[in-house]
CSV table of C-alpha atoms and ligand atoms in Angstrom, one decimal:
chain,number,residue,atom,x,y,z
A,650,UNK,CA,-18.0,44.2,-25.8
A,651,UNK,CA,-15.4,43.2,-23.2
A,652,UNK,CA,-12.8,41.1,-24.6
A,653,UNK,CA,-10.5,38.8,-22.2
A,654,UNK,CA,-7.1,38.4,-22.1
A,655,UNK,CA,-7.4,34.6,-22.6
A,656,UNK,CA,-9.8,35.7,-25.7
A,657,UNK,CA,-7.1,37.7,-27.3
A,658,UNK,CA,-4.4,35.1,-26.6
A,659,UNK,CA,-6.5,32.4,-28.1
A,660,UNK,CA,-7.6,34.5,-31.0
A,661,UNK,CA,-4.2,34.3,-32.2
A,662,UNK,CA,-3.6,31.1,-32.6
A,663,UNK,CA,-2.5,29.7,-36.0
A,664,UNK,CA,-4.5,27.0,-37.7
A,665,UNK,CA,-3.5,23.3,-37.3
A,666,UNK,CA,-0.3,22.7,-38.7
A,667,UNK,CA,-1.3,20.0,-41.5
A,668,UNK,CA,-3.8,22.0,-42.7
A,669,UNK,CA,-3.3,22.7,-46.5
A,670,UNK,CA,-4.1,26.2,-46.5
A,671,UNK,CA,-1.8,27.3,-43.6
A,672,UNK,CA,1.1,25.5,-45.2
A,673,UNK,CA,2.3,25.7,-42.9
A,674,UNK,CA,4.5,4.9,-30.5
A,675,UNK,CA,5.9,2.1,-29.4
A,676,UNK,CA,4.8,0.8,-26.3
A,677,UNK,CA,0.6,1.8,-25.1
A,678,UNK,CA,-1.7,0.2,-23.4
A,679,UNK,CA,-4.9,-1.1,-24.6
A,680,UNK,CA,-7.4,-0.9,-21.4
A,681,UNK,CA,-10.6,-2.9,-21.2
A,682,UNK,CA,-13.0,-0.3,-23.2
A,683,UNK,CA,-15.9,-0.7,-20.5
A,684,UNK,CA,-13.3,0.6,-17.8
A,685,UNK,CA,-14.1,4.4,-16.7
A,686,UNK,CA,-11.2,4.2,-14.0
A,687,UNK,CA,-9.1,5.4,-18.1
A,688,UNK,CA,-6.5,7.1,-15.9
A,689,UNK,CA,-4.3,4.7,-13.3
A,690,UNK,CA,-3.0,2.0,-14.9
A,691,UNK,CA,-1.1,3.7,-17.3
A,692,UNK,CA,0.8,6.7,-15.3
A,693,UNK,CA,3.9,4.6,-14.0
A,694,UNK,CA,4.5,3.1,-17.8
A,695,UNK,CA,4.6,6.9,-18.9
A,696,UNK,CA,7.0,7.6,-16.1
A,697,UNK,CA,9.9,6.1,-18.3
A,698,UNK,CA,9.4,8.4,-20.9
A,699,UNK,CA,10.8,11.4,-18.6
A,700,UNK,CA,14.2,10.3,-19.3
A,701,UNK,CA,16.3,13.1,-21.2
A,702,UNK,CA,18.9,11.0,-22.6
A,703,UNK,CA,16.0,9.1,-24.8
A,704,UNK,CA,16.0,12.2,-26.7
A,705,UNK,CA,19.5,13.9,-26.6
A,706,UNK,CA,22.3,12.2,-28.1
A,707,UNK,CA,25.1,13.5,-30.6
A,708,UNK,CA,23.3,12.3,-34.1
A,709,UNK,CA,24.0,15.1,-36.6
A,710,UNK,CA,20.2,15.1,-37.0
A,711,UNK,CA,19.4,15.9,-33.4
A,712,UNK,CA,18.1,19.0,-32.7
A,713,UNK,CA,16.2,18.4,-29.2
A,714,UNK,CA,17.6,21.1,-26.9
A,715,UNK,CA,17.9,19.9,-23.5
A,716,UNK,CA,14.8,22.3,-22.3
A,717,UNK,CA,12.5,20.4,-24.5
A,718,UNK,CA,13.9,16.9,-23.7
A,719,UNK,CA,12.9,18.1,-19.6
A,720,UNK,CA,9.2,18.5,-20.8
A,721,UNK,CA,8.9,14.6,-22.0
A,722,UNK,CA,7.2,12.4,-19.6
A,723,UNK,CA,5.6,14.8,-17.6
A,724,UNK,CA,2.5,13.4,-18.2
A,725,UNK,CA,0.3,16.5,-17.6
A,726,UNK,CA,-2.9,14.3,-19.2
A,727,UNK,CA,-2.8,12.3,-17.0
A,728,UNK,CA,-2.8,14.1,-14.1
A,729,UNK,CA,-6.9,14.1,-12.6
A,730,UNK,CA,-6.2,17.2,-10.9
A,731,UNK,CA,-4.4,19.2,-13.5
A,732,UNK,CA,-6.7,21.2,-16.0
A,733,UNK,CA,-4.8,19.3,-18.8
A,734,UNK,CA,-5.7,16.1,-17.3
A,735,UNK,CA,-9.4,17.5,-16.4
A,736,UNK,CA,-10.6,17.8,-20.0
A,737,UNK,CA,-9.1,15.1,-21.1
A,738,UNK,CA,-11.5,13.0,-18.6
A,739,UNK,CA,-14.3,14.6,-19.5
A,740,UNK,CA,-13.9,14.1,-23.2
A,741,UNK,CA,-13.4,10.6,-22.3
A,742,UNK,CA,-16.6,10.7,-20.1
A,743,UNK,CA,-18.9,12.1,-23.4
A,744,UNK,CA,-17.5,9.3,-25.6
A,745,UNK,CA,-18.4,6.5,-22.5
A,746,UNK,CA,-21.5,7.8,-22.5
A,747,UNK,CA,-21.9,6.9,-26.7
A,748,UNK,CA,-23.1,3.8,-27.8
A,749,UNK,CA,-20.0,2.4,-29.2
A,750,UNK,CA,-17.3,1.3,-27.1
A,751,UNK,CA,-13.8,3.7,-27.9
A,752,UNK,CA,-10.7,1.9,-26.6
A,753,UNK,CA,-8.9,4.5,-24.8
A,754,UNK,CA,-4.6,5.3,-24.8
A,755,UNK,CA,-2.9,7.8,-23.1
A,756,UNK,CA,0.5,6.1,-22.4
A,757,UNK,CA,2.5,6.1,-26.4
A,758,UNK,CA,5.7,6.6,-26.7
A,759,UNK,CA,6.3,10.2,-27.9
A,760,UNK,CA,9.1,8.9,-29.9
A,761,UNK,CA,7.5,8.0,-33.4
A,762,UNK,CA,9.2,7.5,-36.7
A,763,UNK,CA,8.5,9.2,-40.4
A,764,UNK,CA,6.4,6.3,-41.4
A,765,UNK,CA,3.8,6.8,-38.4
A,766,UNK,CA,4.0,10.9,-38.3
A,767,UNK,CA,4.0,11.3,-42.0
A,768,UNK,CA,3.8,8.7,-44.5
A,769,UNK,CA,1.1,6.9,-43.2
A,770,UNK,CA,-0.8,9.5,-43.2
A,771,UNK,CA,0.0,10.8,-46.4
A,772,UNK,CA,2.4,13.8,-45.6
A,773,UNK,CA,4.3,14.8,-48.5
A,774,UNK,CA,8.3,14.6,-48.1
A,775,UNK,CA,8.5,17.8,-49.0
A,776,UNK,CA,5.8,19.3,-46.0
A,777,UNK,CA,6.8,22.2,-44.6
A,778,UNK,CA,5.6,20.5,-41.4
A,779,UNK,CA,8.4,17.9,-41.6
A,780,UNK,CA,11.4,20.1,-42.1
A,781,UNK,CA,13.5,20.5,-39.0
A,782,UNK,CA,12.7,23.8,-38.6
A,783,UNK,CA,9.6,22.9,-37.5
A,784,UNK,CA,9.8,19.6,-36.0
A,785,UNK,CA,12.4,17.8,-32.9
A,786,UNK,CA,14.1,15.1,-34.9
A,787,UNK,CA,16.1,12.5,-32.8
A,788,UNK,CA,17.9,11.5,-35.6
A,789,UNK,CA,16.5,10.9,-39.8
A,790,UNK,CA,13.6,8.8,-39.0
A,791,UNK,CA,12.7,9.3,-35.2
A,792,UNK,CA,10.9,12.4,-34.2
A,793,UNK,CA,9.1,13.6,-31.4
A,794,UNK,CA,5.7,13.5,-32.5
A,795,UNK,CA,4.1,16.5,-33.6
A,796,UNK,CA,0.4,15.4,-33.7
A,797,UNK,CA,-1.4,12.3,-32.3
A,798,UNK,CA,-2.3,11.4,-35.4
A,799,UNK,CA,1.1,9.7,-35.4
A,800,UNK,CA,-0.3,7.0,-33.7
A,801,UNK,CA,-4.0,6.4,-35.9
A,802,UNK,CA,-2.4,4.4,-38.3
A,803,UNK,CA,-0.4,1.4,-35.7
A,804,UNK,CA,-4.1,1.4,-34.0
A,805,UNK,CA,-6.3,1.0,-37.2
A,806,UNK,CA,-3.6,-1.9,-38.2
A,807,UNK,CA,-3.8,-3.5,-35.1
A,808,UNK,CA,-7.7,-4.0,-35.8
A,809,UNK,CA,-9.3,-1.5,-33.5
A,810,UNK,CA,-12.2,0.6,-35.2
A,811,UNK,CA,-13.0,2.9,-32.3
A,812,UNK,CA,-10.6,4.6,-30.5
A,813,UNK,CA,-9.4,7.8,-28.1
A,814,UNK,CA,-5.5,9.0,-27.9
A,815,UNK,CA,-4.4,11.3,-25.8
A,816,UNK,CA,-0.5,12.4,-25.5
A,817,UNK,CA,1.9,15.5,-25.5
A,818,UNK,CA,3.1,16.6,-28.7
A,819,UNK,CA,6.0,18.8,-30.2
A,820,UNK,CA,6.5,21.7,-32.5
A,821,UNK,CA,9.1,24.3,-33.1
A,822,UNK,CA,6.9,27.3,-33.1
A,823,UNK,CA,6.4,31.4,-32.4
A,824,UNK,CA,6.3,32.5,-28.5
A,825,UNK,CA,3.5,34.3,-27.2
A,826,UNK,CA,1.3,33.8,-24.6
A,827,UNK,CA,-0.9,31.0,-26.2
A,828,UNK,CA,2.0,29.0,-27.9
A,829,UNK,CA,4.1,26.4,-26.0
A,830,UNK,CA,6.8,24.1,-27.9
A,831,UNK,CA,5.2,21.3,-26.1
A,832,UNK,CA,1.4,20.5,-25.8
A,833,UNK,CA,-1.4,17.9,-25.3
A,834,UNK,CA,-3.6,17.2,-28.5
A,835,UNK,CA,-6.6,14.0,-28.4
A,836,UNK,CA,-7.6,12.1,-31.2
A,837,UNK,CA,-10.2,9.8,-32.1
A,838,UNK,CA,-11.1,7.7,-34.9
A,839,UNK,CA,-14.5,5.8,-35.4
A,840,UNK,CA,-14.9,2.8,-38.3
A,841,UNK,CA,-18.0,2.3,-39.0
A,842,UNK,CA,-19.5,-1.6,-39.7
A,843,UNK,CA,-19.3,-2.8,-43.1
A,844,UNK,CA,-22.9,-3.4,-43.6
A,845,UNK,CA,-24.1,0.5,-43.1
A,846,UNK,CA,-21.2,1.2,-45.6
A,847,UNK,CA,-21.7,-2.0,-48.3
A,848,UNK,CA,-23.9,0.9,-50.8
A,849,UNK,CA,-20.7,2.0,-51.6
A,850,UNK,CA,-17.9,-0.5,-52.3
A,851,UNK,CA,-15.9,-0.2,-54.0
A,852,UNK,CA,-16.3,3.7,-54.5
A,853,UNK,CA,-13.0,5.9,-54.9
A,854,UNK,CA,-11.9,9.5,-54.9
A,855,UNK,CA,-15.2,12.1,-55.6
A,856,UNK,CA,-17.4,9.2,-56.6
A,857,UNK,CA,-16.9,7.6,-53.2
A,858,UNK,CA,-17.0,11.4,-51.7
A,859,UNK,CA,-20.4,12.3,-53.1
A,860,UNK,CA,-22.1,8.9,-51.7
A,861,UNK,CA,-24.5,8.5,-49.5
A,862,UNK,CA,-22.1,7.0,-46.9
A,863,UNK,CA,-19.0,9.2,-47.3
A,864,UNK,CA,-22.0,11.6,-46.1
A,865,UNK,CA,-23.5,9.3,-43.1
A,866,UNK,CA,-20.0,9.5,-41.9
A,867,UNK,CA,-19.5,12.8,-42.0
A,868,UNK,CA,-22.9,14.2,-40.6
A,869,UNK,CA,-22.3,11.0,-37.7
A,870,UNK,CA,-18.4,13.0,-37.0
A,871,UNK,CA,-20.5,16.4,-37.0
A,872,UNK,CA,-22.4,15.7,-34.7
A,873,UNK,CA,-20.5,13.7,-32.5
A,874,UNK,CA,-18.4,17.0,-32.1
A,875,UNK,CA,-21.3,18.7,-31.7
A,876,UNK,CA,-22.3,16.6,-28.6
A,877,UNK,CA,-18.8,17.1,-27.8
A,878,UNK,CA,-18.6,20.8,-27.4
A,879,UNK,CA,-21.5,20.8,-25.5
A,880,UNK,CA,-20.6,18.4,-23.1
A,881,UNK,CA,-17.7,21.0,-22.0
A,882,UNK,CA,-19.1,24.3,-22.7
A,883,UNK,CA,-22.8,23.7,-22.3
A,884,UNK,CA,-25.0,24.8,-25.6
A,885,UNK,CA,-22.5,27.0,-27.5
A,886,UNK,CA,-22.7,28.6,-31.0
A,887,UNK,CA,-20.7,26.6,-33.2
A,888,UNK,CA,-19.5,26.9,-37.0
A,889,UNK,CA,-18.4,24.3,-39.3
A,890,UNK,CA,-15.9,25.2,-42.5
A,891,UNK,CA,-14.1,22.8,-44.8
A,892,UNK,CA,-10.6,22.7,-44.5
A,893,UNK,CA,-7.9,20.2,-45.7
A,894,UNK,CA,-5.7,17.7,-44.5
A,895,UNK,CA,-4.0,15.4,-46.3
A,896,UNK,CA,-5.1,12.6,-44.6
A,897,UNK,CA,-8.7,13.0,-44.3
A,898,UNK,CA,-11.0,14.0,-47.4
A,899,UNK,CA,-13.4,15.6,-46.8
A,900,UNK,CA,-12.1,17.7,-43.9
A,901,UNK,CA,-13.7,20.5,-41.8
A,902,UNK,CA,-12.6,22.7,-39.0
A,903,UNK,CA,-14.5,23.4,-36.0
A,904,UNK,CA,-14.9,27.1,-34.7
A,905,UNK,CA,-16.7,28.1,-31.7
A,906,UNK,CA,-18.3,31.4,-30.0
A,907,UNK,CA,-16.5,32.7,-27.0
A,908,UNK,CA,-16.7,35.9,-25.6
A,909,UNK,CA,-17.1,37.3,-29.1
A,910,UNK,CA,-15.0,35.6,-30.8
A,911,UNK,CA,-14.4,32.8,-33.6
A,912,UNK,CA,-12.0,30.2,-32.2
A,913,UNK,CA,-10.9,27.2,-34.3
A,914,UNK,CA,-10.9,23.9,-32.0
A,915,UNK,CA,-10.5,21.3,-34.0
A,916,UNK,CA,-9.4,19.5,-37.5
A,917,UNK,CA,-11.5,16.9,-38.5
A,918,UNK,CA,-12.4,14.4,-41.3
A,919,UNK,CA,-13.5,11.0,-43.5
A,920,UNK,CA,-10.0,9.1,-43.2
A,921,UNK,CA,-8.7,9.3,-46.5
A,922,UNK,CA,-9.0,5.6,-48.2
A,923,UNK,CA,-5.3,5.5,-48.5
A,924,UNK,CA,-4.6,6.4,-45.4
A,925,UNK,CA,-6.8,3.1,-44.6
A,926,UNK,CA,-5.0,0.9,-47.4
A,927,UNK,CA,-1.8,1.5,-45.8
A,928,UNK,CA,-3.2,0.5,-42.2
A,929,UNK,CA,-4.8,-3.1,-44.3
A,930,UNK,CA,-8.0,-1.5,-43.7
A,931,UNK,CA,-9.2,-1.1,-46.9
A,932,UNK,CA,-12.6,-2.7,-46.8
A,933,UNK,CA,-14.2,-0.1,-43.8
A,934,UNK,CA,-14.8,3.4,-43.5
A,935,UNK,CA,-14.9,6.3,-40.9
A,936,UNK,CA,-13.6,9.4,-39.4
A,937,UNK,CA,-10.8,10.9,-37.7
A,938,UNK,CA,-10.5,14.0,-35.6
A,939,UNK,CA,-7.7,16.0,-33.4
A,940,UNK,CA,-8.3,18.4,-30.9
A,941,UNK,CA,-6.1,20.7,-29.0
A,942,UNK,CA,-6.6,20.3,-25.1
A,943,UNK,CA,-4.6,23.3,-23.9
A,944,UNK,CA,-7.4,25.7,-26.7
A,945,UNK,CA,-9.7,24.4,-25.2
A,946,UNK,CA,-8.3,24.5,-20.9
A,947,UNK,CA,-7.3,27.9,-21.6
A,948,UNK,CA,-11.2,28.5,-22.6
A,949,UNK,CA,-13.0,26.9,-20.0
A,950,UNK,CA,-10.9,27.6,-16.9
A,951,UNK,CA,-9.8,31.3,-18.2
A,952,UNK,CA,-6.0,30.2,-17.7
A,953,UNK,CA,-4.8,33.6,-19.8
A,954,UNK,CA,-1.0,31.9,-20.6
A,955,UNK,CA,0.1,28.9,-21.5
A,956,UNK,CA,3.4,28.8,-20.0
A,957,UNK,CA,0.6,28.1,-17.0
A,958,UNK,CA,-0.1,24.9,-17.3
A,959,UNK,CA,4.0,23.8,-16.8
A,960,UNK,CA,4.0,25.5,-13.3
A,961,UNK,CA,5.4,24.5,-10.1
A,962,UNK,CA,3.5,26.8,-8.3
A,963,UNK,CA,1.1,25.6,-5.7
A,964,UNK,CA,-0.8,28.5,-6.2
A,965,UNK,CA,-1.5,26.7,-9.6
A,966,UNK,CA,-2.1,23.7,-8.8
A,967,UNK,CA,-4.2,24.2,-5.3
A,968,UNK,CA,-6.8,25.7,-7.6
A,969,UNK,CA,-8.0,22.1,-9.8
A,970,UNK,CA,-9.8,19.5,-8.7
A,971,UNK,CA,-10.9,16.3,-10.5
A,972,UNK,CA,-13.9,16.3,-12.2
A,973,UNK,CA,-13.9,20.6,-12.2
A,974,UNK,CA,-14.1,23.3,-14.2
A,975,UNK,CA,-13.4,26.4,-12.0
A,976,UNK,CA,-12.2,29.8,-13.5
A,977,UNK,CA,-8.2,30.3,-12.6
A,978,UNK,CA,-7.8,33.0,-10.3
A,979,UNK,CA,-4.2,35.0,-11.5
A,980,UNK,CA,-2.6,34.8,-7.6
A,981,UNK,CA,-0.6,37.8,-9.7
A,982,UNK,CA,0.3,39.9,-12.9
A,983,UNK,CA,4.2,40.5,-12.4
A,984,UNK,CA,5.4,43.6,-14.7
A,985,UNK,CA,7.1,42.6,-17.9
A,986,UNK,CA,10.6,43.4,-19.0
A,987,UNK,CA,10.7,44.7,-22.1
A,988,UNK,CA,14.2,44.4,-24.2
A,989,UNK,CA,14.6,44.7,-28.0
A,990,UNK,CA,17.4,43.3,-30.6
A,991,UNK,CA,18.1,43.9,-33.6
A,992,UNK,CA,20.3,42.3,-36.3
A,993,UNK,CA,21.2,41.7,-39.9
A,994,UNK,CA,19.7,38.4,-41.1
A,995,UNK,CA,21.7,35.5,-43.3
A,996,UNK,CA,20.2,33.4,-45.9
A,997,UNK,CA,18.0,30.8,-45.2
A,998,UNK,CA,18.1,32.3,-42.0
A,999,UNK,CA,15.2,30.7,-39.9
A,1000,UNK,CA,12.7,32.6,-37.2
A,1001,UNK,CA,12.2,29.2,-35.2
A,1002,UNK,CA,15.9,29.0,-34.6
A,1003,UNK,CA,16.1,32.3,-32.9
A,1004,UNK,CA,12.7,31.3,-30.6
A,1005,UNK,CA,14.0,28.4,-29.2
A,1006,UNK,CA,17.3,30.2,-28.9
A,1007,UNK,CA,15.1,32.3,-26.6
A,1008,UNK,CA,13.4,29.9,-24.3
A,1009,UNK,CA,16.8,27.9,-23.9
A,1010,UNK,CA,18.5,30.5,-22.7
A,1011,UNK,CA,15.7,32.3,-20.1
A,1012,UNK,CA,13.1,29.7,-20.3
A,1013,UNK,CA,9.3,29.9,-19.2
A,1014,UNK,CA,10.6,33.8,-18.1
A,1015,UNK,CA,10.1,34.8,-22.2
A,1016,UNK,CA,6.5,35.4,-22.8
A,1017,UNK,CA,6.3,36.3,-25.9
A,1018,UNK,CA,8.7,37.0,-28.9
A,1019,UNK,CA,7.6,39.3,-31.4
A,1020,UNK,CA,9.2,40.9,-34.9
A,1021,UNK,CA,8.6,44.6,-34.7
A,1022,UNK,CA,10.7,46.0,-38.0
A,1023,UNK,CA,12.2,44.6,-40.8
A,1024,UNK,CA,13.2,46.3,-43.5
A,1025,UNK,CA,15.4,45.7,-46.4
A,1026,UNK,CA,19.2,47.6,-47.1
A,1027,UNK,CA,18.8,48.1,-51.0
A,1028,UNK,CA,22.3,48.9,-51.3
A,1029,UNK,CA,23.7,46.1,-49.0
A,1030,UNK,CA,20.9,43.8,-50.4
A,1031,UNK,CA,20.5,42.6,-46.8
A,1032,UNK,CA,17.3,42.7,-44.8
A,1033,UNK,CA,17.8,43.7,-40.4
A,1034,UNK,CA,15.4,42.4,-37.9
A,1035,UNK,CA,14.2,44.0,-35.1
A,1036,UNK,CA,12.6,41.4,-32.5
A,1037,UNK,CA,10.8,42.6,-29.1
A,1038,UNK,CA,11.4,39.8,-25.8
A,1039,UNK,CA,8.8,40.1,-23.2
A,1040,UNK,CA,10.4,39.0,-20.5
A,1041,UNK,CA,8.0,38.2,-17.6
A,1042,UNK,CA,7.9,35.6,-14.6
A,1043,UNK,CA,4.3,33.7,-13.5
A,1044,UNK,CA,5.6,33.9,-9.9
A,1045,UNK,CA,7.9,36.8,-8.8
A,1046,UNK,CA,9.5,39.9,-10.3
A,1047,UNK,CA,11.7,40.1,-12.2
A,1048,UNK,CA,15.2,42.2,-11.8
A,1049,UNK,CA,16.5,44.3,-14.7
A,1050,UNK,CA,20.1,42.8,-14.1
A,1051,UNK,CA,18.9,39.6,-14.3
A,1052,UNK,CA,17.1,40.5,-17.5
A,1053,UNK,CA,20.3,42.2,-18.3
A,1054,UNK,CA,22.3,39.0,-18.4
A,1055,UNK,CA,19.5,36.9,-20.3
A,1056,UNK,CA,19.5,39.2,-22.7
A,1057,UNK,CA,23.7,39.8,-23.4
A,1058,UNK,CA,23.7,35.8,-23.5
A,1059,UNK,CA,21.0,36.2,-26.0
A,1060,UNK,CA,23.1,39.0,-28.2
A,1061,UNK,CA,26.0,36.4,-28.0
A,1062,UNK,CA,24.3,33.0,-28.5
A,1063,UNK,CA,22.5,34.5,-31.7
A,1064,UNK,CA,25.9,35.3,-33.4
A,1065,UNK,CA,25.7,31.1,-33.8
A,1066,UNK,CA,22.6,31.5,-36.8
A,1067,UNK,CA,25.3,33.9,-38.5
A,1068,UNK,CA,23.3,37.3,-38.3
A,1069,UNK,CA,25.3,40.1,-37.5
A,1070,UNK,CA,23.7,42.2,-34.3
A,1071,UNK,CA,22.8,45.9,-35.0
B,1289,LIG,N1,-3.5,16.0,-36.8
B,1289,LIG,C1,-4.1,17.2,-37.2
B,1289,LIG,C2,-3.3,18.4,-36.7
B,1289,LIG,O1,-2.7,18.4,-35.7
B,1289,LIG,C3,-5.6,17.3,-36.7
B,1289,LIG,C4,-6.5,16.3,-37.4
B,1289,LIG,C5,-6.6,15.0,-36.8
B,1289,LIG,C6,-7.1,16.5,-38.5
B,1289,LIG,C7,-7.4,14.0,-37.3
B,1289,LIG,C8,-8.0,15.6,-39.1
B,1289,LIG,C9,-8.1,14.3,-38.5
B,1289,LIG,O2,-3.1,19.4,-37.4
């Protein structure tokens, strides 16, 4: 069985980050929800978002590099002609075409607080998905978001009970070839009326999740997805497993069949009635979901890196058209560099520091950043790791001095996490 490069770069990816197992807004705009034209009248608002200094300063709590604070605001869902932008319309086509009316925004303020990334939706303080190692923090309660679940919570309280959200979102993460500090995730949440759900009021915890509405909602979000993936991939083989988040009970994950292989798309679930109590929404019902869009671009127009999608190029670009799905042609494969380092590690010593240590100093040129040894020193106590750097440009070759002076500013620069280079 032949096996793409986009297959094997997809198969890799990690589960969603608020998902138990793995451990691991401001200003929008609300458009008329019978409007299909979902895309102009909120591009210049987003435009003020691509200011840097709203996400540097000198708080001790800051730890947005400058190369993530260049990625805010460029609006890349928005874009009709960029492949970002092109799933995101037709997602928001399928749900036009359903009988209730979703209310879509694409234009919040990537700049959320604690309350609306976390505890609103139910986030423990002590999630390893809020610890700075993991997430951009302007300062102790304003974040970039990491998910746009951020946002659910302002729109349920606002009285909304069907909505899309579409927006870029942040993680400190690994580098490789399908993972990107920055991405594009869409949400939705449907409420359903209080009459279908009136059987069981008053219901909580299991006795509320073994109803007879708890499961209308959840066969009504099944298939929705269901509908969903079809719309973009045509009739696909598709496998539904539970999963947890901490916000939704019960939760699933959505996997589907490409070229072989299992690939999770989604997280999904009944919105936890707490997460609903906090929002003043405690007398309706309904479910949540949150998709990746570059999974699922990378999929249907066989982009086979991720850096792809922040390109300049024209040779990029030139290939997209609104309304299209058309399989990316690679214009070219440029040879890697390969360089490796090696060094003594400190306590609490922490992977994601060294990986955006990486990408600040040779940006979109790392591909991927991978831990090939580790051992431990009995004697010393201490334990050395030995990371490999693909470096590798999506539009020229590279030099080796070039690579050469990335990489001594990299042996330098890491001294700063206190390991001690081999
Ligand atoms: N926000 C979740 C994530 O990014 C996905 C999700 C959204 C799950 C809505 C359930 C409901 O990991």
């Amino acid at each position: 069985m032949k096996i793409s490069a986009t297959a094997l770069a997809l198969a890799s990816l990690t589960g969603l980050c608020y998902s138990f197992t793995t451990t691991n807004t401001g200003s929008f705009k609300i458009r008329p929800a019978s409007s299909t034209a979902i895309l102009s009248a909120t591009v210049e608002e987003a435009a003020t978002y691509a200011d840097p200094s709203r996400y540097l300063s000198d708080h001790p709590k800051n730890n947005v590099p400058p190369h993530i604070a260049a990625l805010v605001g460029r609006g890349l869902h928005t874009r009709p002609d960029h492949p970002i932008g092109i799933i995101r319309a037709k997602i928001q086509e399928y749900f036009a075409s359903l009988p209730n009316e979703y209310i879509v925004y694409d234009a919040e303020d990537p700049i959320v607080t604690t309350t609306q990334c976390f505890d609103d939706l139910r986030i423990a303080p002590d999630h390893p998905g809020r610890s700075p190692s993991d997430t951009y923090y302007l300062d102790d309660s304003t974040l970039l978001r990491t998910h746009t679940s951020a946002h659910q919570s302002e729109h349920l309280r606002s009285g909304v009970d069907c909505f899309l959200c579409a927006g870029d979102v942040y993680r400190r993460d690994e580098i490789d070839s399908s993972h990107y500090p920055a991405f594009h995730q869409l949400e939705a949440v449907k409420l359903f009326p209080k009459e279908d759900m009136a059987g069981a009021d008053g219901l909580s915890g299991e006795d509320w999740e073994n109803s007879a509405e708890c499961k209308v909602i959840a066969e009504d979000l099944k298939k929705t997805l269901e509908g969903l993936m079809d719309h973009l991939f045509g009739e696909t083989e598709k496998k539904w497993s539970e999963d947890y988040f901490p916000f939704t009970t019960p939760s699933y994950e959505l996997e589907i069949k490409y070229e072989g292989e299992w690939l999770e798309v989604l997280g999904c679930g009944v919105v936890h009635e707490e997460v609903l109590e906090m929002a003043d929404r405690a007398d309706r019902r309904g479910w949540a979901f949150g998709l990746g869009m570059e999974r699922l671009a990378m999929i249907l127009f066989e982009i086979p890196d991720i850096r792809l999608f922040w390109s300049d190029d024209d040779r990029f670009h030139s290939q997209f058209k609104e309304g299209q799905i058309t399989k990316f042609k690679s214009y070219s494969k440029y040879p890697p560099v390969l360089k490796d380092i090696a060094f003594w590690i400190p306590e609490g010593f922490e992977e994601n520091d060294f990986f955006e240590l990486g990408r600040g100093i040779a940006g979109d040129l790392v591909e991927r950043m991978e831990l090939i040894d580790e051992f431990t020193n009995p004697k010393k106590g201490k334990t050395s790791k030995c990371y490999r750097i693909t470096y590798r440009s999506m539009d020229r070759s590279l030099t080796n001095e070039e690579i050469d002076a990335l990489q001594d500013e990299l042996r330098e620069r890491v001294l700063d996490l206190g390991v001690e280079v081999r």
